[in-house]
XYZ file of C-alpha atoms in Angstrom:
310
model
C -4.514 -38.381 -48.873
C -5.735 -40.867 -51.476
C -5.501 -44.581 -50.720
C -2.775 -46.164 -52.827
C -3.330 -49.412 -54.686
C 0.137 -50.915 -55.011
C 0.918 -53.509 -57.708
C 4.112 -55.538 -57.779
C 4.691 -57.225 -61.151
C 7.335 -59.921 -61.646
C 8.620 -61.094 -65.034
C 9.297 -64.627 -66.181
C 12.827 -65.911 -66.670
C 13.365 -69.381 -65.182
C 16.256 -69.606 -62.761
C 16.881 -65.896 -63.279
C 14.054 -65.435 -60.798
C 16.928 -65.609 -58.320
C 17.981 -62.179 -59.576
C 14.464 -60.887 -58.883
C 14.503 -62.227 -55.336
C 17.879 -60.635 -54.621
C 16.685 -57.279 -55.966
C 13.582 -57.479 -53.752
C 15.772 -58.310 -50.758
C 17.975 -55.310 -51.432
C 14.962 -53.014 -51.602
C 13.648 -54.467 -48.332
C 17.016 -53.806 -46.654
C 16.986 -50.112 -47.592
C 16.326 -47.812 -44.603
C 12.819 -46.450 -44.945
C 11.616 -49.332 -47.130
C 11.488 -52.035 -44.483
C 8.277 -54.015 -44.820
C 7.328 -52.468 -48.171
C 6.110 -55.849 -49.421
C 3.458 -55.816 -46.705
C 1.833 -52.872 -48.484
C 1.378 -54.693 -51.809
C -2.276 -54.709 -52.875
C -1.757 -57.127 -55.781
C 1.276 -59.173 -56.769
C 1.342 -60.439 -60.344
C 3.744 -62.805 -62.042
C 4.529 -64.846 -65.110
C 6.391 -68.162 -65.042
C 9.130 -67.904 -62.403
C 7.602 -64.535 -61.484
C 4.289 -66.335 -61.020
C 5.885 -68.761 -58.585
C 7.293 -65.833 -56.637
C 3.974 -63.991 -56.752
C 2.096 -66.959 -55.297
C 4.717 -67.443 -52.586
C 4.687 -63.738 -51.662
C 0.880 -63.754 -51.587
C 1.119 -66.650 -49.138
C 3.461 -64.613 -46.956
C 6.690 -66.572 -47.439
C 9.865 -64.626 -46.675
C 12.295 -63.754 -49.442
C 15.198 -65.734 -47.971
C 13.139 -68.929 -48.201
C 12.544 -68.191 -51.882
C 16.200 -67.353 -52.473
C 17.192 -70.672 -50.906
C 14.765 -72.446 -53.220
C 16.533 -71.124 -56.312
C 20.041 -71.599 -54.956
C 19.563 -75.011 -53.363
C 16.888 -76.634 -55.529
C 17.511 -75.078 -58.951
C 19.752 -77.918 -60.096
C 17.138 -80.449 -59.025
C 14.301 -78.679 -60.839
C 16.335 -78.341 -64.043
C 17.723 -81.885 -63.918
C 18.173 -83.255 -67.432
C 19.356 -86.843 -67.224
C 21.046 -88.592 -70.136
C 18.204 -91.129 -70.182
C 15.665 -88.336 -70.674
C 17.791 -86.876 -73.458
C 17.768 -90.218 -75.243
C 13.976 -90.494 -74.947
C 13.227 -86.971 -76.183
C 16.154 -86.778 -78.639
C 17.698 -83.882 -76.769
C 14.357 -81.990 -76.574
C 13.749 -82.233 -80.327
C 10.589 -84.305 -79.816
C 9.982 -83.791 -76.123
C 10.228 -81.223 -73.332
C 13.749 -80.620 -72.035
C 12.709 -81.331 -68.435
C 9.895 -83.180 -66.697
C 8.076 -81.300 -63.933
C 8.183 -83.918 -61.160
C 10.835 -82.137 -59.129
C 9.234 -78.743 -59.745
C 5.880 -80.105 -58.556
C 7.498 -81.513 -55.423
C 9.153 -78.207 -54.549
C 5.995 -76.208 -55.228
C 3.823 -78.399 -53.029
C 6.498 -78.207 -50.333
C 6.492 -74.408 -50.138
C 2.917 -73.590 -51.174
C 1.065 -76.616 -49.851
C -2.349 -77.917 -50.775
C -4.226 -74.616 -50.586
C -6.333 -72.740 -53.122
C -5.858 -69.250 -54.513
C -8.768 -68.202 -52.328
C -6.891 -69.400 -49.236
C -3.964 -67.070 -49.883
C -3.951 -64.023 -47.597
C -2.756 -61.730 -50.402
C -4.238 -60.876 -53.805
C -2.395 -62.517 -56.681
C -2.549 -62.839 -60.463
C -0.540 -65.240 -62.630
C -0.599 -65.573 -66.392
C -0.988 -68.761 -68.392
C -2.171 -69.843 -71.839
C -5.007 -72.307 -72.403
C -4.242 -74.481 -75.435
C -7.867 -75.614 -75.821
C -10.865 -73.999 -74.147
C -12.908 -77.151 -74.985
C -15.969 -75.086 -75.832
C -18.709 -77.437 -77.110
C -19.497 -74.902 -79.834
C -16.934 -75.525 -82.625
C -17.183 -71.864 -83.641
C -15.950 -70.824 -80.172
C -13.363 -73.558 -79.578
C -9.834 -72.097 -79.607
C -6.744 -71.386 -77.550
C -6.604 -68.233 -75.432
C -4.708 -66.337 -72.722
C -5.761 -67.058 -69.151
C -5.251 -64.929 -66.057
C -5.609 -66.885 -62.818
C -6.392 -64.569 -59.908
C -8.142 -64.359 -56.559
C -9.320 -60.738 -56.687
C -12.764 -60.645 -55.024
C -15.590 -60.539 -57.547
C -17.643 -62.610 -59.957
C -14.799 -63.782 -62.172
C -11.971 -65.192 -60.109
C -10.263 -68.539 -59.646
C -10.429 -68.803 -55.876
C -11.030 -72.566 -55.982
C -7.926 -73.373 -58.081
C -5.083 -75.043 -56.182
C -2.235 -72.549 -55.844
C 0.480 -75.040 -56.744
C -1.485 -75.965 -59.883
C -1.618 -72.328 -60.929
C 2.152 -72.242 -60.365
C 2.622 -75.211 -62.693
C 0.339 -73.659 -65.319
C 2.206 -70.361 -65.406
C 5.658 -71.981 -65.525
C 5.112 -74.648 -68.218
C 7.496 -72.988 -70.676
C 7.126 -74.588 -74.149
C 10.032 -76.927 -74.982
C 11.352 -76.662 -71.403
C 8.481 -78.222 -69.413
C 5.410 -80.181 -70.533
C 1.991 -78.556 -70.662
C -0.088 -79.079 -67.500
C -3.839 -79.712 -67.786
C -3.715 -78.043 -71.206
C -1.951 -74.881 -69.989
C 1.468 -73.498 -70.925
C 3.621 -70.625 -69.683
C 2.000 -67.196 -69.770
C 5.265 -65.855 -71.166
C 3.988 -66.668 -74.647
C 1.848 -63.524 -74.403
C 2.866 -61.650 -71.240
C 6.349 -62.400 -69.943
C 6.028 -58.967 -68.328
C 2.569 -59.197 -66.691
C 2.335 -55.578 -65.522
C -0.291 -54.558 -68.081
C -2.327 -57.699 -67.356
C -2.348 -56.790 -63.672
C -3.265 -53.175 -64.323
C -6.122 -54.128 -66.658
C -7.444 -56.744 -64.235
C -7.826 -54.142 -61.490
C -10.247 -52.288 -63.767
C -12.480 -55.298 -64.547
C -16.130 -54.376 -63.940
C -16.706 -57.810 -62.386
C -14.390 -57.039 -59.459
C -15.999 -56.304 -56.129
C -13.986 -53.075 -55.996
C -12.027 -51.170 -58.636
C -9.329 -48.667 -57.643
C -9.226 -45.497 -59.743
C -6.193 -45.421 -62.012
C -5.143 -42.271 -60.189
C -4.661 -44.388 -57.033
C -2.547 -47.101 -58.669
C 1.230 -47.311 -58.343
C 3.055 -50.125 -60.085
C 6.554 -51.549 -59.676
C 7.605 -53.929 -62.445
C 10.689 -56.114 -61.902
C 12.592 -58.073 -64.546
C 14.916 -61.057 -64.286
C 17.821 -59.713 -66.308
C 17.802 -59.119 -70.053
C 20.601 -59.775 -72.552
C 21.401 -57.093 -75.116
C 20.147 -59.210 -77.999
C 20.027 -58.239 -81.665
C 20.095 -59.950 -85.055
C 22.374 -58.622 -87.767
C 21.157 -58.227 -91.325
C 18.526 -56.158 -93.110
C 16.948 -58.753 -95.386
C 16.783 -62.072 -93.585
C 15.192 -64.802 -95.645
C 15.140 -67.263 -92.776
C 12.870 -70.276 -92.515
C 11.532 -72.300 -89.587
C 14.881 -73.805 -88.606
C 16.706 -70.463 -88.456
C 13.903 -68.663 -86.604
C 13.177 -71.475 -84.138
C 16.071 -70.658 -81.826
C 15.601 -66.879 -81.387
C 11.827 -66.740 -81.834
C 10.772 -67.392 -78.221
C 13.173 -64.757 -76.876
C 12.099 -62.336 -79.591
C 8.417 -62.700 -78.685
C 8.984 -62.474 -74.930
C 11.172 -59.371 -75.179
C 8.720 -57.795 -77.622
C 5.603 -58.249 -75.508
C 7.510 -57.234 -72.389
C 8.581 -54.006 -74.013
C 5.083 -53.060 -75.145
C 3.666 -53.711 -71.653
C 6.308 -51.373 -70.261
C 5.298 -48.674 -72.764
C 1.573 -49.071 -72.072
C 1.900 -48.890 -68.294
C 4.157 -45.868 -68.557
C 1.592 -44.055 -70.714
C -1.305 -44.862 -68.382
C 0.370 -44.286 -65.024
C 3.157 -41.808 -65.711
C 5.385 -41.263 -62.674
C 3.361 -43.778 -60.665
C 4.955 -46.552 -62.735
C 8.541 -47.767 -62.474
C 10.386 -50.558 -64.257
C 13.407 -52.226 -62.649
C 14.685 -54.267 -65.575
C 18.428 -54.850 -65.292
C 20.267 -55.507 -68.551
C 23.257 -57.797 -68.702
C 26.553 -56.364 -69.981
C 27.223 -56.692 -73.731
C 27.927 -60.294 -74.676
C 26.509 -61.765 -71.453
C 23.637 -64.214 -71.890
C 22.246 -66.274 -69.019
C 19.688 -68.858 -70.220
C 16.655 -69.485 -68.029
C 17.928 -72.978 -67.134
C 21.601 -72.050 -66.533
C 22.186 -73.926 -63.276
C 25.947 -73.459 -63.505
C 25.498 -69.684 -63.751
C 23.787 -69.324 -60.356
C 26.928 -67.680 -58.856
C 26.876 -65.168 -61.736
C 23.205 -64.418 -61.072
C 23.920 -63.845 -57.389
C 26.764 -61.459 -58.221
C 24.708 -59.603 -60.829
C 21.629 -59.231 -58.614
C 23.761 -58.117 -55.665
C 25.626 -55.388 -57.533
C 23.199 -53.985 -60.095
C 22.437 -50.312 -59.232
C 19.015 -49.844 -57.633
C 19.301 -46.256 -56.413
C 16.782 -44.976 -58.993
C 14.259 -47.597 -57.886
C 14.808 -46.711 -54.233
C 14.279 -43.023 -54.973
C 11.083 -43.794 -56.908
C 9.731 -45.989 -54.125
C 10.334 -43.373 -51.476
C 8.625 -40.774 -53.657
C 5.659 -42.816 -54.915
C 5.274 -46.160 -53.119
C 5.614 -45.252 -49.451
């Protein structure tokens, strides 16, 4: 039997990462799937998915992560009236500072590097300025932080720093060391993870025929924009543009992985009912997220895992 290289990919979505954790818990509670997370070869994540990926790579249990979202979510997304006055309600400043997020990350991840993590991990971010001394080469660019053994990894980067880099969502949190949320190009990081496994600089590269990939979303609203000939400008597009880009790049990653892996790829991407929208910072909707994650049907995912993952 061929050795399987198992990838777990986790989308971005702010507090909706709670939905992801609950879905993972439900899969772990299924008879026959106990301990399936122990078989993950690489866990990849963007934004909130990146935080989860780093924590899973460290070996933290899912209940600890669920408690983080439920008990600390309001603290992380704390928007005081004083802050709103200073940033004019996020018009000229980030909606939230990252002090509380930094505190929680250092509490659960600690002061260790990516290379110290027992599991292989990849998180996406975006470098706003590569600071290349050659002006012809100076630009912004996507960045994949990972600890896969080989010539081109980031084993010496502090894990909590990588968590801050991947979760610095524009307009929500400030940039950190020149990095912003990887959701601007890969809110669904499954294709990034798959491509990284094939990098010639890796110490080992699994054949594509050995790869199985489970991609998990955080809940998606059924969004659409009416009208055939929209002559919108910056103001009208500003509000939906981030969601439009994230859903678009997530959808194309899903298509690409499906074409490359066939039945060895599965996407668990629950969609909210028509009219239901849960923003990524919706602290007051945590009970709704718990209910949604606890009741969304996962039988197809369970069947796929028993057929292809185990």
